[in-house]
């Protein structure tokens, strides 16, 4: 990841030199700098358990439901943004995902529990920090874990079907693990018996076999693998992902069968994309259809406003926030109190002293001065005055007094209600809470022509523009340019092009909502990762991918609100008109990625993400949500983990396993000529097939995934591919069968740091 080397100097320059040490929140709630006495007593909150206090789960597993409490104000109202502390009172080996959390808009704070391998009861206490005597306790009884008793036969070869016997093997679904390789489950008639096919390319010798059930893995049973070169047998629509194929162990035997071959580098280490060459060898004559990577890309043009200017600007924003995160972690992380009984929170939000007396919003029509970025590189700020036009429960909408085309009152009401009642709730419900360092209980939307003016008219026309942004500097009171509050900055209508290129009211209204959802996720993520947990900002690929998921959530909201054929200018349209602006950008980005996947990574971004890379990250997270449910997005945001480790923890699976099935899903989600039901749900990217979404939702005449194929009679096909992506080949098996090998360019094994693996999907009878 390339970072501007001048950012550190810029940061020191912009920081007010005489201010006191950073008064930052420990729990993501605020900075107690002036205005409120930080030593004032907390109001006495009421803490109630949610979902019962007597719980149970198999030993060694993760409790299916979260440990959660509801915090109420003294008047009974939900207490948002309150620091809740969870701790394990007793129970060996148990681990909580979080010990310090912030309550959401409903006053709910939660954590998750993974039990140890013993049968000891676990007691968890949850309380407002500093009010431990007013908390609640949960008792979790570990039940008998899943157990693997026998593998029959205990000696086998690749391709054999074996029987695994045990107890409680089918809880939450089962995966059979041969060492680290995953076998194919072909039957589970009861929770005491599972049938599985031994995976290809399993090395000869001793192999430990275990069953993964839900979030837990059984004990392992020793077995012996005899060979690794039996022909692969897959049913139509069935796929596998395999490692170690350089040994010539993967054989496809039946003539005429068609397969998709997907070489992958399933790595996620923080790094810039770098091409590494692999060789795909297919021993035997093959026939396939070649679609050049550039064939479809030429017909897809990025939308205005989503070009290089915006990407460079976001690079500056997120890199600056990374520096802030380092400062928060280094300078403002008070230690846990050693006296846990009756301990008080050392640092509190200005609003925690009297949350029941939350100040009313300023009067409509009142003005306020803001410091706003005036250069794309972040080196200059300008003061501007804005008038409060709308005050809601969650949002304050200010409009710059210098706006070229002030909004009509009816437009302000429409826009304010949209932000306050719909968009805010979509993100906050899905991802978590933002901070509240100014204690006003609301997010400010500032509409100012200074955002328009970040790009000249010439830049705007040729390179795009910035429609809106969130900047973490506003959450750091040390900085003299900080507005000390949660602010989203938006461009304004400028039909005459006074401040940059012209923007009509309709253009602003169409783009602004999706941009708000995108940037608000960044605001929430910064709070949850940096302020609540004093950690690093999320890895760029995952942070941006989640913000693109936020945009999609807007489309899904309107899709549910307007079932077909309502809400559509053309009644045959796949999506309601109101959903299209939220999804179009993601579909454009996804199309660009699919047309050239070999050169663009899901997990390694150039700077802060090309359009193709953003499309890749969105597709991966869209698929992940389809597999794990939308609750996975909150787990990805409300954590101190980051990047692939975060994904593994939230999903409960190794990243390579997830990535392998995702890579196959990009083709397998509605294979032409096959009923969708013939393919495993594991290969679906959502309720609607991806092909249909791109064709009817975006107007593509064909699916853009670049497919390679050529005769490879006894020779090697050399391909350069960046990490964190895949290449797609179509193969028809000739008479006599073929052996498929994924190797390094010299014929040996590829570097394990790339996490190389080969996906195989049978796509014809």
CSV table of N, CA and C in Angstrom, one decimal, residues 225-354:
chain,number,residue,atom,x,y,z
A,225,UNK,N,-3.6,-42.3,4.0
A,225,UNK,CA,-3.9,-42.1,2.6
A,225,UNK,C,-2.9,-42.9,1.7
A,226,UNK,N,-3.4,-43.7,0.8
A,226,UNK,CA,-2.5,-44.6,0.0
A,226,UNK,C,-2.0,-43.9,-1.3
A,227,UNK,N,-2.9,-43.1,-1.9
A,227,UNK,CA,-2.5,-42.5,-3.2
A,227,UNK,C,-3.1,-41.2,-3.4
A,228,UNK,N,-2.6,-40.4,-4.4
A,228,UNK,CA,-3.1,-39.1,-4.6
A,228,UNK,C,-3.4,-38.8,-6.1
A,229,UNK,N,-3.7,-39.9,-6.9
A,229,UNK,CA,-3.8,-39.6,-8.3
A,229,UNK,C,-5.1,-40.3,-8.9
A,230,UNK,N,-6.1,-40.6,-8.1
A,230,UNK,CA,-7.3,-41.2,-8.6
A,230,UNK,C,-8.1,-40.2,-9.4
A,231,UNK,N,-8.8,-40.6,-10.5
A,231,UNK,CA,-9.6,-39.6,-11.2
A,231,UNK,C,-10.6,-38.9,-10.3
A,232,UNK,N,-10.8,-37.6,-10.6
A,232,UNK,CA,-11.7,-36.8,-9.9
A,232,UNK,C,-13.1,-37.1,-10.4
A,233,UNK,N,-14.1,-37.3,-9.6
A,233,UNK,CA,-15.4,-37.6,-10.0
A,233,UNK,C,-16.3,-36.5,-9.3
A,234,UNK,N,-16.9,-35.7,-10.1
A,234,UNK,CA,-17.8,-34.6,-9.6
A,234,UNK,C,-19.2,-34.8,-10.3
A,235,UNK,N,-20.2,-34.5,-9.6
A,235,UNK,CA,-21.5,-34.5,-10.2
A,235,UNK,C,-21.7,-33.1,-10.9
A,236,UNK,N,-22.6,-33.0,-11.9
A,236,UNK,CA,-22.8,-31.8,-12.6
A,236,UNK,C,-23.2,-30.7,-11.6
A,237,UNK,N,-22.5,-29.6,-11.7
A,237,UNK,CA,-22.8,-28.5,-10.8
A,237,UNK,C,-22.0,-28.5,-9.5
A,238,UNK,N,-21.2,-29.6,-9.3
A,238,UNK,CA,-20.4,-29.7,-8.1
A,238,UNK,C,-19.0,-29.3,-8.3
A,239,UNK,N,-18.3,-28.7,-7.3
A,239,UNK,CA,-17.0,-28.2,-7.4
A,239,UNK,C,-16.1,-28.5,-6.2
A,240,UNK,N,-14.8,-28.4,-6.4
A,240,UNK,CA,-13.9,-28.6,-5.3
A,240,UNK,C,-12.7,-27.5,-5.5
A,241,UNK,N,-12.0,-27.3,-4.4
A,241,UNK,CA,-10.8,-26.5,-4.5
A,241,UNK,C,-9.7,-27.3,-3.9
A,242,UNK,N,-8.6,-27.4,-4.6
A,242,UNK,CA,-7.5,-28.3,-4.2
A,242,UNK,C,-6.2,-27.6,-4.2
A,243,UNK,N,-5.3,-28.0,-3.3
A,243,UNK,CA,-3.9,-27.6,-3.3
A,243,UNK,C,-3.0,-28.8,-3.7
A,244,UNK,N,-1.8,-28.5,-4.0
A,244,UNK,CA,-0.8,-29.6,-4.3
A,244,UNK,C,-0.9,-30.2,-5.6
A,245,UNK,N,-1.6,-29.5,-6.6
A,245,UNK,CA,-1.8,-30.2,-7.9
A,245,UNK,C,-0.6,-30.2,-8.7
A,246,UNK,N,0.5,-29.6,-8.3
A,246,UNK,CA,1.8,-29.6,-9.0
A,246,UNK,C,2.3,-31.0,-9.2
A,247,UNK,N,1.8,-31.9,-8.3
A,247,UNK,CA,2.3,-33.3,-8.3
A,247,UNK,C,1.7,-34.2,-9.4
A,248,UNK,N,0.8,-33.6,-10.2
A,248,UNK,CA,0.1,-34.3,-11.2
A,248,UNK,C,-1.0,-35.3,-10.7
A,249,UNK,N,-1.6,-34.9,-9.6
A,249,UNK,CA,-2.6,-35.7,-8.9
A,249,UNK,C,-4.0,-35.5,-9.3
A,250,UNK,N,-4.3,-34.5,-10.1
A,250,UNK,CA,-5.7,-34.2,-10.4
A,250,UNK,C,-6.0,-34.6,-11.8
A,251,UNK,N,-6.8,-35.7,-11.9
A,251,UNK,CA,-7.1,-36.3,-13.2
A,251,UNK,C,-8.6,-36.2,-13.5
A,252,UNK,N,-8.9,-35.8,-14.7
A,252,UNK,CA,-10.3,-35.7,-15.2
A,252,UNK,C,-10.4,-36.8,-16.3
A,253,UNK,N,-11.3,-37.7,-16.2
A,253,UNK,CA,-11.2,-38.9,-16.9
A,253,UNK,C,-12.2,-39.1,-18.0
A,254,UNK,N,-13.4,-38.6,-17.8
A,254,UNK,CA,-14.5,-38.9,-18.7
A,254,UNK,C,-14.6,-38.0,-19.9
A,255,UNK,N,-14.4,-38.6,-21.2
A,255,UNK,CA,-14.4,-37.7,-22.4
A,255,UNK,C,-15.8,-37.0,-22.5
A,256,UNK,N,-15.6,-35.8,-23.0
A,256,UNK,CA,-16.8,-34.9,-23.3
A,256,UNK,C,-17.3,-34.1,-22.1
A,257,UNK,N,-16.9,-34.4,-20.9
A,257,UNK,CA,-17.4,-33.6,-19.8
A,257,UNK,C,-16.7,-32.3,-19.8
A,258,UNK,N,-17.4,-31.2,-19.5
A,258,UNK,CA,-16.9,-29.8,-19.5
A,258,UNK,C,-16.7,-29.4,-18.1
A,259,UNK,N,-15.5,-28.7,-17.9
A,259,UNK,CA,-15.1,-28.2,-16.6
A,259,UNK,C,-14.7,-26.8,-16.6
A,260,UNK,N,-14.9,-26.1,-15.5
A,260,UNK,CA,-14.3,-24.8,-15.3
A,260,UNK,C,-13.1,-25.0,-14.4
A,261,UNK,N,-11.9,-24.5,-14.8
A,261,UNK,CA,-10.7,-24.6,-14.0
A,261,UNK,C,-10.4,-23.2,-13.6
A,262,UNK,N,-10.1,-23.0,-12.2
A,262,UNK,CA,-9.9,-21.7,-11.7
A,262,UNK,C,-8.7,-21.6,-10.8
A,263,UNK,N,-7.5,-21.4,-11.4
A,263,UNK,CA,-6.3,-21.1,-10.6
A,263,UNK,C,-6.5,-19.9,-9.8
A,264,UNK,N,-6.0,-19.9,-8.5
A,264,UNK,CA,-6.2,-18.8,-7.6
A,264,UNK,C,-5.0,-18.6,-6.7
A,265,UNK,N,-4.8,-17.3,-6.4
A,265,UNK,CA,-3.9,-17.0,-5.3
A,265,UNK,C,-4.8,-16.4,-4.1
A,266,UNK,N,-5.1,-17.2,-3.1
A,266,UNK,CA,-6.0,-16.8,-2.1
A,266,UNK,C,-5.4,-16.1,-0.9
A,267,UNK,N,-4.5,-15.2,-1.2
A,267,UNK,CA,-3.7,-14.5,-0.1
A,267,UNK,C,-4.4,-13.2,0.2
A,268,UNK,N,-4.1,-12.7,1.4
A,268,UNK,CA,-4.7,-11.4,1.9
A,268,UNK,C,-3.7,-10.5,2.6
A,269,UNK,N,-2.4,-10.8,2.6
A,269,UNK,CA,-1.4,-10.0,3.3
A,269,UNK,C,-1.4,-8.6,2.8
A,270,UNK,N,-1.2,-7.6,3.7
A,270,UNK,CA,-1.2,-6.2,3.3
A,270,UNK,C,0.0,-6.0,2.4
A,271,UNK,N,-0.3,-5.7,1.2
A,271,UNK,CA,0.7,-5.5,0.2
A,271,UNK,C,0.1,-4.9,-1.1
A,272,UNK,N,0.9,-4.3,-1.9
A,272,UNK,CA,0.4,-3.8,-3.2
A,272,UNK,C,0.3,-5.0,-4.2
A,273,UNK,N,-0.6,-4.9,-5.2
A,273,UNK,CA,-0.7,-6.0,-6.1
A,273,UNK,C,0.6,-6.2,-6.9
A,274,UNK,N,1.0,-7.4,-7.0
A,274,UNK,CA,2.2,-7.7,-7.7
A,274,UNK,C,2.0,-9.0,-8.5
A,275,UNK,N,2.3,-9.0,-9.8
A,275,UNK,CA,2.1,-10.2,-10.6
A,275,UNK,C,3.1,-11.3,-10.3
A,276,UNK,N,2.6,-12.5,-10.2
A,276,UNK,CA,3.4,-13.7,-10.0
A,276,UNK,C,3.0,-14.7,-11.1
A,277,UNK,N,3.9,-15.3,-11.7
A,277,UNK,CA,3.6,-16.2,-12.9
A,277,UNK,C,3.3,-17.6,-12.4
A,278,UNK,N,2.3,-18.2,-12.9
A,278,UNK,CA,2.0,-19.6,-12.7
A,278,UNK,C,1.9,-20.3,-14.1
A,279,UNK,N,2.0,-21.6,-14.0
A,279,UNK,CA,1.8,-22.4,-15.2
A,279,UNK,C,0.7,-23.4,-15.0
A,280,UNK,N,-0.2,-23.5,-16.0
A,280,UNK,CA,-1.3,-24.4,-16.0
A,280,UNK,C,-1.0,-25.5,-17.0
A,281,UNK,N,-0.8,-26.7,-16.6
A,281,UNK,CA,-0.4,-27.8,-17.6
A,281,UNK,C,-1.6,-28.7,-17.6
A,282,UNK,N,-2.0,-29.0,-18.9
A,282,UNK,CA,-3.1,-30.0,-19.1
A,282,UNK,C,-2.5,-31.0,-20.1
A,283,UNK,N,-2.2,-32.2,-19.6
A,283,UNK,CA,-1.6,-33.3,-20.4
A,283,UNK,C,-2.7,-34.0,-21.1
A,284,UNK,N,-2.8,-33.7,-22.4
A,284,UNK,CA,-3.8,-34.3,-23.3
A,284,UNK,C,-4.5,-33.2,-24.1
A,285,UNK,N,-5.0,-33.5,-25.3
A,285,UNK,CA,-5.6,-32.5,-26.1
A,285,UNK,C,-6.9,-32.0,-25.5
A,286,UNK,N,-7.1,-30.7,-25.6
A,286,UNK,CA,-8.3,-30.1,-25.1
A,286,UNK,C,-8.9,-29.2,-26.1
A,287,UNK,N,-10.2,-28.9,-25.8
A,287,UNK,CA,-10.9,-27.9,-26.6
A,287,UNK,C,-11.6,-27.0,-25.7
A,288,UNK,N,-11.6,-25.7,-26.0
A,288,UNK,CA,-12.2,-24.7,-25.2
A,288,UNK,C,-12.4,-23.4,-26.0
A,289,UNK,N,-13.2,-22.5,-25.5
A,289,UNK,CA,-13.4,-21.3,-26.1
A,289,UNK,C,-12.7,-20.2,-25.4
A,290,UNK,N,-12.0,-19.4,-26.2
A,290,UNK,CA,-11.2,-18.3,-25.6
A,290,UNK,C,-11.9,-17.0,-25.7
A,291,UNK,N,-12.0,-16.3,-24.6
A,291,UNK,CA,-12.6,-14.9,-24.6
A,291,UNK,C,-11.4,-14.0,-24.1
A,292,UNK,N,-10.9,-13.1,-24.9
A,292,UNK,CA,-9.8,-12.3,-24.5
A,292,UNK,C,-10.2,-11.4,-23.4
A,293,UNK,N,-9.3,-11.1,-22.4
A,293,UNK,CA,-9.6,-10.3,-21.3
A,293,UNK,C,-10.2,-8.9,-21.7
A,294,UNK,N,-9.7,-8.3,-22.8
A,294,UNK,CA,-10.1,-7.0,-23.1
A,294,UNK,C,-11.4,-6.9,-24.0
A,295,UNK,N,-11.9,-8.1,-24.3
A,295,UNK,CA,-13.0,-8.1,-25.3
A,295,UNK,C,-14.2,-7.3,-24.8
A,296,UNK,N,-14.6,-7.5,-23.5
A,296,UNK,CA,-15.8,-6.8,-23.0
A,296,UNK,C,-15.4,-5.5,-22.3
A,297,UNK,N,-14.2,-5.4,-21.9
A,297,UNK,CA,-13.8,-4.2,-21.1
A,297,UNK,C,-14.0,-2.9,-21.9
A,298,UNK,N,-13.7,-3.0,-23.2
A,298,UNK,CA,-13.7,-1.8,-24.0
A,298,UNK,C,-15.1,-1.2,-24.1
A,299,UNK,N,-16.1,-1.9,-23.9
A,299,UNK,CA,-17.5,-1.4,-24.0
A,299,UNK,C,-18.0,-0.9,-22.7
A,300,UNK,N,-17.2,-1.0,-21.6
A,300,UNK,CA,-17.7,-0.6,-20.3
A,300,UNK,C,-16.9,0.7,-19.9
A,301,UNK,N,-17.6,1.8,-19.7
A,301,UNK,CA,-17.0,3.0,-19.3
A,301,UNK,C,-17.4,3.4,-17.9
A,302,UNK,N,-16.5,3.8,-17.1
A,302,UNK,CA,-16.8,4.3,-15.7
A,302,UNK,C,-17.7,5.5,-15.8
A,303,UNK,N,-18.6,5.6,-14.7
A,303,UNK,CA,-19.5,6.7,-14.7
A,303,UNK,C,-18.8,8.0,-14.2
A,304,UNK,N,-19.3,9.1,-14.7
A,304,UNK,CA,-18.7,10.4,-14.2
A,304,UNK,C,-18.8,10.5,-12.7
A,305,UNK,N,-17.8,11.1,-12.1
A,305,UNK,CA,-17.7,11.2,-10.7
A,305,UNK,C,-17.1,10.0,-10.0
A,306,UNK,N,-16.7,9.0,-10.7
A,306,UNK,CA,-16.1,7.8,-10.1
A,306,UNK,C,-14.7,7.5,-10.6
A,307,UNK,N,-14.0,8.6,-11.0
A,307,UNK,CA,-12.7,8.4,-11.6
A,307,UNK,C,-11.5,8.6,-10.7
A,308,UNK,N,-10.4,9.0,-11.3
A,308,UNK,CA,-9.2,9.0,-10.5
A,308,UNK,C,-9.2,10.1,-9.4
A,309,UNK,N,-9.8,11.2,-9.7
A,309,UNK,CA,-9.9,12.3,-8.7
A,309,UNK,C,-10.4,11.8,-7.4
A,310,UNK,N,-11.5,11.1,-7.4
A,310,UNK,CA,-12.1,10.6,-6.2
A,310,UNK,C,-11.3,9.6,-5.5
A,311,UNK,N,-10.7,8.7,-6.3
A,311,UNK,CA,-9.8,7.7,-5.7
A,311,UNK,C,-8.6,8.3,-5.0
A,312,UNK,N,-8.0,9.3,-5.6
A,312,UNK,CA,-6.8,10.0,-5.0
A,312,UNK,C,-7.2,10.7,-3.7
A,313,UNK,N,-8.4,11.3,-3.8
A,313,UNK,CA,-8.9,12.1,-2.6
A,313,UNK,C,-9.1,11.1,-1.4
A,314,UNK,N,-9.8,10.0,-1.7
A,314,UNK,CA,-10.0,9.0,-0.7
A,314,UNK,C,-8.7,8.4,-0.1
A,315,UNK,N,-7.7,8.3,-1.0
A,315,UNK,CA,-6.4,7.9,-0.5
A,315,UNK,C,-5.9,8.8,0.6
A,316,UNK,N,-6.0,10.1,0.3
A,316,UNK,CA,-5.5,11.1,1.3
A,316,UNK,C,-6.3,11.0,2.6
A,317,UNK,N,-7.7,10.9,2.5
A,317,UNK,CA,-8.5,10.8,3.7
A,317,UNK,C,-8.2,9.6,4.5
A,318,UNK,N,-8.2,8.4,3.9
A,318,UNK,CA,-8.0,7.2,4.7
A,318,UNK,C,-6.5,7.1,5.2
A,319,UNK,N,-5.5,7.6,4.5
A,319,UNK,CA,-4.2,7.5,5.0
A,319,UNK,C,-4.0,8.5,6.2
A,320,UNK,N,-4.7,9.6,6.2
A,320,UNK,CA,-4.6,10.5,7.3
A,320,UNK,C,-5.3,9.9,8.5
A,321,UNK,N,-6.4,9.2,8.3
A,321,UNK,CA,-7.0,8.5,9.4
A,321,UNK,C,-6.2,7.4,10.0
A,322,UNK,N,-5.4,6.8,9.1
A,322,UNK,CA,-4.5,5.7,9.6
A,322,UNK,C,-3.5,6.3,10.6
A,323,UNK,N,-3.0,7.5,10.3
A,323,UNK,CA,-2.1,8.2,11.2
A,323,UNK,C,-2.8,8.6,12.5
A,324,UNK,N,-4.0,9.0,12.4
A,324,UNK,CA,-4.8,9.3,13.6
A,324,UNK,C,-4.9,8.1,14.5
A,325,UNK,N,-5.2,7.0,13.9
A,325,UNK,CA,-5.3,5.7,14.6
A,325,UNK,C,-4.1,5.3,15.4
A,326,UNK,N,-2.9,5.5,14.7
A,326,UNK,CA,-1.6,5.2,15.4
A,326,UNK,C,-1.5,6.1,16.6
A,327,UNK,N,-1.8,7.4,16.5
A,327,UNK,CA,-1.7,8.3,17.6
A,327,UNK,C,-2.6,8.0,18.7
A,328,UNK,N,-3.9,7.6,18.4
A,328,UNK,CA,-4.8,7.2,19.4
A,328,UNK,C,-4.3,6.0,20.2
A,329,UNK,N,-3.8,5.0,19.5
A,329,UNK,CA,-3.3,3.7,20.1
A,329,UNK,C,-2.1,4.0,21.0
A,330,UNK,N,-1.2,4.9,20.5
A,330,UNK,CA,0.0,5.2,21.2
A,330,UNK,C,-0.1,6.1,22.4
A,331,UNK,N,-0.9,7.2,22.2
A,331,UNK,CA,-0.9,8.3,23.2
A,331,UNK,C,-2.1,8.3,24.1
A,332,UNK,N,-3.2,7.6,23.7
A,332,UNK,CA,-4.5,7.8,24.5
A,332,UNK,C,-5.2,6.6,24.8
A,333,UNK,N,-4.4,5.6,25.3
A,333,UNK,CA,-5.0,4.3,25.6
A,333,UNK,C,-4.8,4.0,27.1
A,334,UNK,N,-5.7,4.6,28.0
A,334,UNK,CA,-5.5,4.4,29.4
A,334,UNK,C,-5.7,2.9,29.7
A,335,UNK,N,-4.9,2.5,30.7
A,335,UNK,CA,-5.0,1.1,31.1
A,335,UNK,C,-6.3,0.7,31.7
A,336,UNK,N,-6.6,-0.6,31.7
A,336,UNK,CA,-7.7,-1.1,32.4
A,336,UNK,C,-7.6,-0.9,33.9
A,337,UNK,N,-8.6,-0.5,34.6
A,337,UNK,CA,-8.5,-0.4,36.0
A,337,UNK,C,-8.2,-1.7,36.7
A,338,UNK,N,-7.3,-1.7,37.6
A,338,UNK,CA,-6.9,-2.9,38.3
A,338,UNK,C,-8.0,-3.3,39.3
A,339,UNK,N,-8.7,-2.4,39.9
A,339,UNK,CA,-9.8,-2.7,40.8
A,339,UNK,C,-11.0,-2.8,40.0
A,340,UNK,N,-11.4,-4.0,39.6
A,340,UNK,CA,-12.6,-4.1,38.7
A,340,UNK,C,-13.9,-3.8,39.4
A,341,UNK,N,-13.9,-4.1,40.7
A,341,UNK,CA,-15.2,-3.9,41.5
A,341,UNK,C,-15.3,-2.4,41.7
A,342,UNK,N,-16.4,-1.8,41.2
A,342,UNK,CA,-16.6,-0.4,41.4
A,342,UNK,C,-15.7,0.5,40.7
A,343,UNK,N,-15.0,0.0,39.7
A,343,UNK,CA,-14.1,0.9,38.9
A,343,UNK,C,-14.9,1.9,38.1
A,344,UNK,N,-14.3,3.1,37.9
A,344,UNK,CA,-15.0,4.1,37.1
A,344,UNK,C,-14.3,4.2,35.8
A,345,UNK,N,-15.0,4.6,34.8
A,345,UNK,CA,-14.4,4.9,33.5
A,345,UNK,C,-13.5,6.1,33.6
A,346,UNK,N,-12.3,6.0,33.1
A,346,UNK,CA,-11.3,7.1,33.2
A,346,UNK,C,-11.7,8.2,32.3
A,347,UNK,N,-12.2,7.9,31.1
A,347,UNK,CA,-12.5,9.0,30.1
A,347,UNK,C,-14.0,8.8,29.7
A,348,UNK,N,-14.7,9.8,29.6
A,348,UNK,CA,-16.1,9.7,29.2
A,348,UNK,C,-16.5,10.7,28.1
A,349,UNK,N,-17.5,10.4,27.4
A,349,UNK,CA,-18.1,11.3,26.4
A,349,UNK,C,-18.6,12.5,27.1
A,350,UNK,N,-18.5,13.7,26.5
A,350,UNK,CA,-19.2,14.8,27.1
A,350,UNK,C,-20.7,14.6,27.4
A,351,UNK,N,-21.3,13.7,26.6
A,351,UNK,CA,-22.7,13.6,26.8
A,351,UNK,C,-23.1,12.5,27.9
A,352,UNK,N,-22.0,11.8,28.4
A,352,UNK,CA,-22.4,10.7,29.4
A,352,UNK,C,-22.7,11.3,30.7
A,353,UNK,N,-22.4,12.5,31.0
A,353,UNK,CA,-22.7,13.0,32.4
A,353,UNK,C,-24.1,13.2,32.5
A,354,UNK,N,-24.9,13.5,31.5
A,354,UNK,CA,-26.3,13.8,31.6
A,354,UNK,C,-27.0,13.4,30.3
